[in-house]
Short mmCIF file of C-alpha atoms in Angstrom, two decimals:
data_model
loop_
_atom_site.label_atom_id
_atom_site.label_comp_id
_atom_site.label_asym_id
_atom_site.label_seq_id
_atom_site.Cartn_x
_atom_site.Cartn_y
_atom_site.Cartn_z
CA MET A 287 20.38 -34.95 -25.37
CA ASN A 288 23.07 -33.71 -23.03
CA LEU A 289 22.44 -30.96 -20.37
CA THR A 290 24.20 -28.18 -22.27
CA VAL A 291 22.15 -28.68 -25.51
CA TYR A 292 18.89 -28.91 -23.52
CA PHE A 293 19.62 -25.53 -21.77
CA LYS A 294 20.58 -23.84 -24.98
CA LYS A 295 17.35 -25.05 -26.47
CA PHE A 296 15.24 -23.84 -23.49
CA PHE A 297 16.83 -20.46 -23.19
CA SER A 298 16.33 -19.97 -27.15
CA SER A 299 12.70 -20.86 -26.93
CA SER A 300 9.93 -17.97 -26.85
CA GLN A 301 8.41 -19.64 -23.93
CA ALA A 302 11.35 -19.80 -21.71
CA SER A 303 11.15 -16.36 -20.30
CA GLY A 304 7.39 -16.70 -19.37
CA ILE A 305 8.02 -20.21 -17.47
CA MET A 306 10.86 -18.51 -15.50
CA LEU A 307 8.71 -15.53 -14.62
CA ILE A 308 6.06 -17.91 -13.15
CA PHE A 309 8.44 -20.02 -11.47
CA CYS A 310 9.89 -16.91 -9.71
CA VAL A 311 6.21 -15.78 -8.74
CA LEU A 312 5.93 -19.09 -7.03
CA ILE A 313 9.07 -18.95 -5.17
CA SER A 314 8.47 -15.34 -4.13
CA LEU A 315 5.04 -16.33 -2.67
CA LEU A 316 6.40 -19.32 -0.83
CA ILE A 317 9.27 -16.95 0.67
CA ALA A 318 6.62 -14.53 1.78
CA ASN A 319 4.55 -17.04 3.55
CA SER A 320 7.44 -18.92 5.18
CA SER A 321 9.77 -18.05 8.12
CA ALA A 322 12.02 -16.23 5.56
CA ALA A 323 9.66 -13.54 4.92
CA GLU A 324 10.94 -10.99 7.39
CA SER A 325 14.66 -11.59 6.38
CA PHE A 326 13.68 -11.29 2.47
CA GLN A 327 11.76 -7.99 3.29
CA GLN A 328 14.58 -6.72 5.23
CA PHE A 329 16.82 -7.41 2.29
CA LEU A 330 14.39 -5.40 -0.09
CA ASP A 331 14.35 -2.43 2.31
CA LYS A 332 18.11 -2.37 2.69
CA GLU A 333 19.63 0.86 1.33
CA VAL A 334 22.29 0.82 -1.05
CA GLY A 335 24.15 3.36 -3.28
CA ILE A 336 26.09 6.57 -3.00
CA ASN A 337 24.50 9.11 -0.55
CA ILE A 338 26.49 12.05 -1.97
CA PHE A 339 24.48 12.13 -5.18
CA HIS A 340 21.14 11.34 -3.36
CA LEU A 341 21.36 7.77 -4.83
CA GLU A 342 20.82 5.75 -1.87
CA TYR A 343 17.64 3.82 -2.24
CA PRO A 344 16.30 0.48 -0.93
CA VAL A 345 16.97 -2.68 -3.22
CA SER A 346 13.36 -2.85 -4.25
CA ILE A 347 13.57 0.65 -5.57
CA TRP A 348 16.67 0.07 -7.64
CA ILE A 349 14.94 -3.02 -9.04
CA ASN A 350 11.54 -1.34 -9.74
CA ASP A 351 12.82 1.97 -10.78
CA GLY A 352 16.31 1.06 -12.04
CA LEU A 353 16.26 -2.38 -13.69
CA MET A 354 12.76 -1.94 -15.01
CA ALA A 355 13.79 1.18 -16.74
CA ILE A 356 16.01 -1.22 -18.90
CA PHE A 357 13.11 -3.40 -19.51
CA PHE A 358 10.98 -0.36 -20.70
CA LEU A 359 14.11 0.43 -22.91
CA LEU A 360 13.98 -2.90 -24.77
CA VAL A 361 10.14 -2.81 -25.07
CA GLY A 362 10.38 0.93 -26.42
CA LEU A 363 13.23 -0.27 -29.01
CA GLU A 364 10.77 -2.94 -30.20
CA ILE A 365 7.85 -0.58 -30.48
CA LYS A 366 9.92 1.95 -32.47
CA ARG A 367 11.42 -0.72 -34.80
CA GLU A 368 7.84 -1.87 -35.60
CA MET A 369 6.66 1.65 -36.12
CA VAL A 370 9.44 2.29 -38.71
CA GLU A 371 9.48 -1.05 -40.59
CA GLY A 372 6.97 -3.42 -39.07
CA GLU A 373 3.53 -3.94 -37.74
CA LEU A 374 2.97 -0.51 -36.65
CA SER A 375 4.41 1.39 -39.52
CA SER A 376 0.85 2.47 -40.82
CA PHE A 377 -1.12 5.03 -39.06
CA LYS A 378 -4.17 2.74 -38.99
CA ASN A 379 -2.23 0.11 -37.06
CA ALA A 380 -0.22 2.36 -34.86
CA SER A 381 -3.33 4.40 -33.76
CA LEU A 382 -5.27 1.12 -32.36
CA PRO A 383 -3.34 0.67 -29.38
CA ILE A 384 -3.65 4.15 -28.42
CA PHE A 385 -7.38 3.99 -28.61
CA ALA A 386 -7.42 0.55 -26.84
CA ALA A 387 -5.25 1.86 -24.09
CA ILE A 388 -7.65 4.94 -23.57
CA GLY A 389 -10.46 2.46 -23.37
CA GLY A 390 -8.58 0.16 -21.21
CA MET A 391 -8.06 2.98 -18.52
CA LEU A 392 -11.33 4.74 -18.61
CA VAL A 393 -13.73 1.95 -18.27
CA PRO A 394 -12.01 0.01 -15.38
CA ALA A 395 -11.73 3.41 -13.51
CA THR A 396 -15.43 4.03 -14.15
CA ILE A 397 -16.41 0.41 -12.97
CA TYR A 398 -14.23 0.96 -9.71
CA ALA A 399 -15.81 4.37 -9.19
CA ILE A 400 -19.31 2.86 -9.46
CA PHE A 401 -18.64 0.36 -6.67
CA ASN A 402 -16.80 2.73 -4.37
CA ALA A 403 -18.58 6.08 -4.80
CA ASN A 404 -18.91 7.77 -1.29
CA THR A 405 -17.01 5.06 0.38
CA GLN A 406 -13.58 5.10 2.27
CA TYR A 407 -11.97 3.33 -0.78
CA GLY A 408 -12.91 6.04 -3.33
CA SER A 409 -9.41 7.40 -3.74
CA GLY A 410 -8.29 3.94 -5.34
CA TRP A 411 -10.02 4.58 -8.72
CA GLY A 412 -6.49 4.48 -10.43
CA ILE A 413 -5.80 0.81 -9.24
CA PRO A 414 -7.39 -1.20 -12.06
CA MET A 415 -6.19 1.24 -14.83
CA ALA A 416 -2.74 -0.33 -15.02
CA THR A 417 -1.55 -3.20 -17.11
CA ASP A 418 1.53 -4.90 -15.76
CA ILE A 419 3.59 -4.98 -19.08
CA ALA A 420 6.24 -7.56 -17.91
CA PHE A 421 3.76 -10.38 -16.86
CA SER A 422 1.29 -9.79 -19.73
CA LEU A 423 4.04 -10.11 -22.31
CA ALA A 424 5.43 -13.05 -20.60
CA ILE A 425 2.04 -14.93 -20.57
CA VAL A 426 1.73 -14.16 -24.33
CA SER A 427 5.35 -15.35 -25.09
CA MET A 428 4.59 -18.70 -23.62
CA LEU A 429 2.19 -19.16 -26.66
CA GLY A 430 5.14 -18.83 -29.01
CA LYS A 431 3.99 -18.91 -32.66
CA LYS A 432 0.45 -19.86 -31.76
CA VAL A 433 -0.13 -16.05 -31.68
CA PRO A 434 0.63 -13.89 -34.76
CA ASN A 435 3.43 -11.37 -33.93
CA SER A 436 1.16 -8.48 -34.55
CA ILE A 437 -0.89 -9.32 -31.72
CA LYS A 438 2.17 -9.49 -29.48
CA ILE A 439 3.10 -5.98 -30.86
CA PHE A 440 -0.32 -4.60 -30.20
CA LEU A 441 -0.21 -5.90 -26.62
CA ALA A 442 3.20 -4.24 -26.17
CA ALA A 443 2.18 -1.07 -27.52
CA LEU A 444 -1.02 -0.93 -25.77
CA ALA A 445 0.80 -1.73 -22.32
CA ILE A 446 3.29 1.03 -22.97
CA VAL A 447 0.64 3.61 -23.63
CA ASP A 448 -1.26 2.20 -20.59
CA ASP A 449 1.65 2.49 -18.24
CA LEU A 450 2.40 6.08 -19.54
CA GLY A 451 -1.12 6.98 -18.69
CA ALA A 452 -0.82 5.29 -15.24
CA ILE A 453 2.44 7.24 -14.67
CA LEU A 454 0.55 10.51 -15.60
CA VAL A 455 -2.19 9.53 -13.13
CA ILE A 456 0.21 8.98 -10.54
CA ALA A 457 2.26 12.16 -11.13
CA ILE A 458 -1.10 14.27 -11.34
CA PHE A 459 -3.40 12.73 -8.61
CA TYR A 460 -1.09 10.61 -6.32
CA THR A 461 2.31 12.36 -6.25
CA GLU A 462 2.55 14.69 -3.20
CA GLN A 463 5.28 17.06 -4.74
CA ILE A 464 6.64 17.44 -8.45
CA HIS A 465 10.26 18.92 -8.34
CA TRP A 466 10.01 21.13 -11.39
CA MET A 467 13.77 21.87 -11.69
CA TYR A 468 14.54 18.20 -12.11
CA LEU A 469 11.48 17.94 -14.57
CA LEU A 470 12.93 20.77 -16.62
CA LEU A 471 16.21 19.07 -16.80
CA SER A 472 14.69 15.84 -17.92
CA PHE A 473 12.99 17.84 -20.82
CA GLY A 474 16.36 19.30 -21.60
CA VAL A 475 18.13 15.77 -21.78
CA THR A 476 15.28 14.40 -23.87
CA ALA A 477 15.71 17.33 -26.35
CA LEU A 478 19.38 16.59 -26.41
CA LEU A 479 18.83 12.81 -27.17
CA PHE A 480 16.56 13.70 -30.15
CA LEU A 481 19.02 16.32 -31.38
CA LEU A 482 21.65 13.68 -31.45
CA ASN A 483 19.25 11.51 -33.55
CA PHE A 484 18.66 14.42 -35.87
CA LEU A 485 22.40 15.03 -36.29
CA LYS A 486 22.69 11.20 -37.28
CA VAL A 487 24.93 10.32 -34.22
CA THR A 488 25.13 6.59 -34.38
CA LYS A 489 27.40 5.58 -31.52
CA ILE A 490 25.29 4.04 -28.89
CA VAL A 491 27.33 5.31 -26.03
CA PHE A 492 26.29 8.96 -26.77
CA TYR A 493 22.74 8.08 -25.97
CA ILE A 494 23.31 5.81 -23.11
CA ILE A 495 25.31 8.38 -21.08
CA PRO A 496 22.55 11.05 -21.36
CA GLY A 497 19.86 8.51 -20.80
CA LEU A 498 21.42 7.74 -17.39
CA PHE A 499 21.13 11.47 -16.43
CA LEU A 500 17.56 11.32 -17.97
CA TRP A 501 16.81 8.62 -15.47
CA TYR A 502 18.41 10.55 -12.66
CA PHE A 503 16.39 13.63 -13.31
CA LEU A 504 13.06 12.03 -13.84
CA HIS A 505 13.55 9.84 -10.68
CA HIS A 506 14.28 12.95 -8.69
CA SER A 507 11.26 14.96 -10.11
CA GLY A 508 8.90 12.59 -8.53
CA ILE A 509 7.68 10.94 -11.69
CA HIS A 510 8.22 7.11 -12.26
CA ALA A 511 11.55 6.85 -13.60
CA THR A 512 10.92 3.92 -15.96
CA ILE A 513 9.53 6.37 -18.63
CA ALA A 514 13.28 7.32 -19.21
CA GLY A 515 13.61 3.84 -20.97
CA VAL A 516 10.93 4.69 -23.46
CA LEU A 517 12.28 8.22 -24.13
CA LEU A 518 15.71 6.78 -24.65
CA ALA A 519 14.45 4.11 -27.01
CA PHE A 520 12.53 6.37 -29.16
CA SER A 521 15.56 8.75 -29.55
CA ILE A 522 17.92 5.78 -30.82
CA PRO A 523 18.47 5.78 -34.59
CA THR A 524 17.13 3.03 -36.85
CA ASN A 525 16.13 2.55 -40.51
CA ALA A 526 13.63 0.91 -42.71
CA SER A 527 16.16 -1.28 -44.39
CA ASN A 528 16.62 -4.91 -43.66
CA VAL A 529 20.27 -4.78 -45.18
CA GLU A 530 21.99 -2.60 -42.63
CA ILE A 531 21.77 -3.29 -38.96
CA SER A 532 20.81 -0.07 -37.17
CA PRO A 533 22.22 0.92 -33.79
CA LEU A 534 18.63 0.35 -32.56
CA GLU A 535 18.64 -3.19 -33.58
CA LYS A 536 22.10 -3.82 -32.21
CA LEU A 537 21.14 -2.60 -28.80
CA GLU A 538 17.83 -4.62 -29.02
CA HIS A 539 19.73 -7.79 -29.78
CA LYS A 540 22.09 -7.21 -26.77
CA LEU A 541 19.45 -6.37 -24.18
CA HIS A 542 17.17 -9.39 -25.23
CA PHE A 543 18.88 -12.06 -23.01
CA PRO A 544 19.68 -10.04 -19.84
CA VAL A 545 16.08 -8.71 -19.75
CA SER A 546 14.30 -12.01 -20.38
CA PHE A 547 16.36 -14.14 -18.10
CA LEU A 548 17.70 -11.79 -15.40
CA ILE A 549 15.81 -8.63 -15.01
CA MET A 550 12.25 -9.85 -15.46
CA PRO A 551 12.86 -12.87 -13.06
CA ILE A 552 14.22 -10.49 -10.44
CA PHE A 553 11.34 -8.15 -10.74
CA ALA A 554 8.94 -11.04 -10.39
CA LEU A 555 10.83 -12.57 -7.49
CA THR A 556 10.89 -9.11 -5.56
CA ASN A 557 7.30 -7.89 -6.26
CA THR A 558 5.04 -10.83 -5.61
CA ASN A 559 6.03 -11.33 -1.96
CA ILE A 560 2.52 -11.06 -0.63
CA THR A 561 2.00 -12.50 2.79
CA PHE A 562 -1.44 -13.96 3.18
CA ASN A 563 -3.82 -13.43 6.01
CA ASN A 564 -7.49 -14.15 6.87
CA GLU A 565 -8.38 -10.46 6.36
CA MET A 566 -7.55 -10.61 2.84
CA MET A 567 -10.29 -13.03 2.14
CA SER A 568 -13.10 -10.77 3.35
CA GLY A 569 -11.74 -8.02 1.06
CA LEU A 570 -12.66 -9.88 -2.14
CA THR A 571 -16.35 -9.46 -1.55
CA SER A 572 -16.11 -5.75 -0.28
CA THR A 573 -16.82 -2.94 -2.75
CA LEU A 574 -12.99 -2.48 -2.74
CA GLY A 575 -12.37 -6.05 -3.85
CA LEU A 576 -15.31 -6.06 -6.51
CA GLY A 577 -14.22 -2.77 -7.97
CA ILE A 578 -10.64 -3.91 -8.52
CA ILE A 579 -11.59 -7.35 -9.74
CA GLY A 580 -14.52 -5.93 -11.87
CA GLY A 581 -12.20 -3.17 -13.27
CA LEU A 582 -9.22 -5.36 -14.12
CA ILE A 583 -11.13 -8.26 -15.57
CA LEU A 584 -14.34 -6.83 -17.24
CA GLY A 585 -13.22 -3.25 -17.33
CA LYS A 586 -10.15 -3.94 -19.36
CA LEU A 587 -11.72 -6.52 -21.45
CA ILE A 588 -14.66 -4.11 -22.47
CA GLY A 589 -12.72 -0.99 -22.69
CA ILE A 590 -10.08 -2.25 -24.95
CA ASN A 591 -12.44 -3.90 -27.27
CA LEU A 592 -15.22 -1.24 -27.29
CA PHE A 593 -12.81 1.35 -28.24
CA SER A 594 -10.79 -0.64 -30.68
CA LEU A 595 -14.23 -1.51 -32.34
CA LEU A 596 -15.16 2.21 -32.42
CA ALA A 597 -11.71 3.02 -33.88
CA ILE A 598 -12.09 0.44 -36.58
CA LYS A 599 -15.84 1.27 -37.27
CA LEU A 600 -14.83 4.93 -37.89
CA LYS A 601 -12.12 3.76 -40.14
CA ILE A 602 -9.36 5.55 -38.00
CA SER A 603 -7.68 2.16 -37.22
CA SER A 604 -7.51 -1.37 -38.51
CA LEU A 605 -7.28 -4.88 -36.79
CA PRO A 606 -3.67 -6.05 -36.35
CA GLN A 607 -2.55 -8.27 -39.31
CA ASN A 608 -3.57 -11.93 -39.38
CA SER A 609 -5.53 -11.32 -36.08
CA SER A 610 -9.18 -12.10 -35.12
CA TRP A 611 -11.69 -10.62 -32.48
CA THR A 612 -11.38 -13.64 -30.44
CA GLN A 613 -7.52 -12.72 -30.21
CA MET A 614 -8.36 -9.22 -29.44
CA LEU A 615 -10.61 -10.62 -26.48
CA GLY A 616 -7.68 -12.49 -25.26
CA VAL A 617 -5.59 -9.45 -25.21
CA GLY A 618 -8.29 -7.60 -23.32
CA PHE A 619 -8.09 -10.18 -20.55
CA LEU A 620 -4.33 -10.20 -20.68
CA ALA A 621 -4.24 -6.51 -20.05
CA GLY A 622 -6.11 -7.18 -16.86
CA ILE A 623 -2.83 -8.35 -15.38
CA GLY A 624 -2.43 -5.20 -13.27
CA PHE A 625 -0.15 -6.35 -10.55
CA THR A 626 2.88 -4.26 -9.85
CA MET A 627 1.73 -0.84 -11.02
CA SER A 628 -1.70 -1.62 -9.56
CA ILE A 629 -0.12 -2.58 -6.22
CA PHE A 630 1.88 0.62 -6.39
CA ILE A 631 -1.13 2.87 -6.78
CA ALA A 632 -3.04 0.90 -3.93
CA LEU A 633 -0.15 1.88 -1.56
CA LEU A 634 -0.20 5.42 -2.73
CA SER A 635 -4.10 5.45 -2.50
CA PHE A 636 -4.24 4.14 1.12
CA LYS A 637 -1.07 5.30 2.86
CA GLY A 638 -0.87 4.09 6.35
CA GLN A 639 -3.96 1.85 6.04
CA ILE A 640 -2.14 -1.58 6.20
CA GLU A 641 -5.36 -3.68 6.37
CA ILE A 642 -6.98 -1.97 3.26
CA GLN A 643 -3.62 -2.15 1.41
CA ASP A 644 -3.51 -5.90 2.10
CA GLU A 645 -7.14 -6.35 1.04
CA ALA A 646 -6.25 -4.42 -2.34
CA LYS A 647 -3.21 -6.44 -2.80
CA PHE A 648 -4.99 -9.81 -2.56
CA ALA A 649 -7.74 -8.46 -4.87
CA ILE A 650 -5.17 -7.38 -7.39
CA LEU A 651 -3.38 -10.80 -7.21
CA ILE A 652 -6.75 -12.84 -7.77
CA ALA A 653 -7.77 -10.56 -10.60
CA SER A 654 -4.37 -10.72 -12.30
CA PHE A 655 -4.19 -14.48 -11.93
CA LEU A 656 -7.73 -14.89 -13.45
CA ALA A 657 -7.00 -12.34 -16.13
CA ALA A 658 -3.73 -14.49 -17.09
CA VAL A 659 -5.56 -17.69 -17.05
CA PHE A 660 -8.61 -16.38 -19.19
CA GLY A 661 -6.43 -14.56 -21.70
CA TYR A 662 -4.03 -17.58 -22.29
CA MET A 663 -6.95 -19.92 -22.63
CA LEU A 664 -8.71 -17.81 -25.21
CA LEU A 665 -5.52 -17.11 -27.20
CA ASN A 666 -4.78 -20.78 -27.11
CA ILE A 667 -8.18 -21.72 -28.23
CA SER A 668 -8.23 -19.05 -31.02
CA SER A 669 -4.97 -20.40 -32.42
CA LYS A 670 -6.33 -23.96 -32.64
CA ASN A 671 -9.52 -22.70 -34.33
CA GLN A 672 -7.37 -20.79 -36.86
CA VAL A 673 -5.43 -24.02 -37.77
CA ILE A 674 -8.57 -25.86 -38.18
CA GLU A 675 -10.00 -23.05 -40.53
CA GLU A 676 -6.79 -23.17 -42.44
CA GLU A 677 -6.81 -26.75 -43.09
CA ASN A 678 -10.36 -26.65 -44.15
#
């Protein structure tokens, strides 16, 4: 097999994006703990943009708020398509990720609060609530066809609801000031986008341009701007037919490669540059570390599955098609990959307290790593058991 054919085969595989993401994490950690750490951080802190429009931000902000909005746009497009014609088209299936996400936020926050009530770490209760959608989906993508598509869609939907919840928590409890004028303008642009959908406008450009304004207004309102990607995605027209390719499906197809092999690797490279120090280790056994690790691993696992079980027992929801409770447990672990959003909330929770921030970062890294390993192993084992059952 020549090199060109090999690369084409690699980039067309479902595991490729996950492998690249893990590779970028390792590279980032190596840089952060080498002589290049300071130079790399200076690059991430370097401000670029146009000052006249108040669009001059550090490189890291452009990546986390700008490029990741495109990632959220793609995931939002996939969720909407599934709601119209796929796995989430019935209320029972569509409601389950919502209940799961609520449990996946409440239980971890409660576990953290129990460990850290009346301590200096009390303000960090929001840290274990978040799921890192990019990393969790990358891990599940590495399993390829071993995991039913319904489980992947369930995890994506759960992670989006979870992230929206985290954004609301940040806006209400961790944001110093909301700029209401920009927020009202965001509502206006969102209304315009859905009006265009109602009027059956199909040219993508008429959605992308208002979408850029929506991102701008949300970013200046003080709310995490990645939500603009989800709102834009849900306004783009689609149909329930497999015959005619809708504007949504066209845009989804165009975004897959750049998101998987450019945006997500850049995101991983710039967000995992954690420099290790001796103080971090002691933080693992403190109430801070125990609250974060317990919240992200046990809290997510228990919360997601307990609330899912209640919703199913009450006949409000149903299990994803062709899935099992073992696979749901695997999803519960993968949702414990908090990482970027968890680190972001940790920085907001302990402003100016560098030592506590470093301890929280390390605990999040360890919890996310363990959650990824446990989730991957459980989903992999469940797929093997499923094959054996089908053969018998």
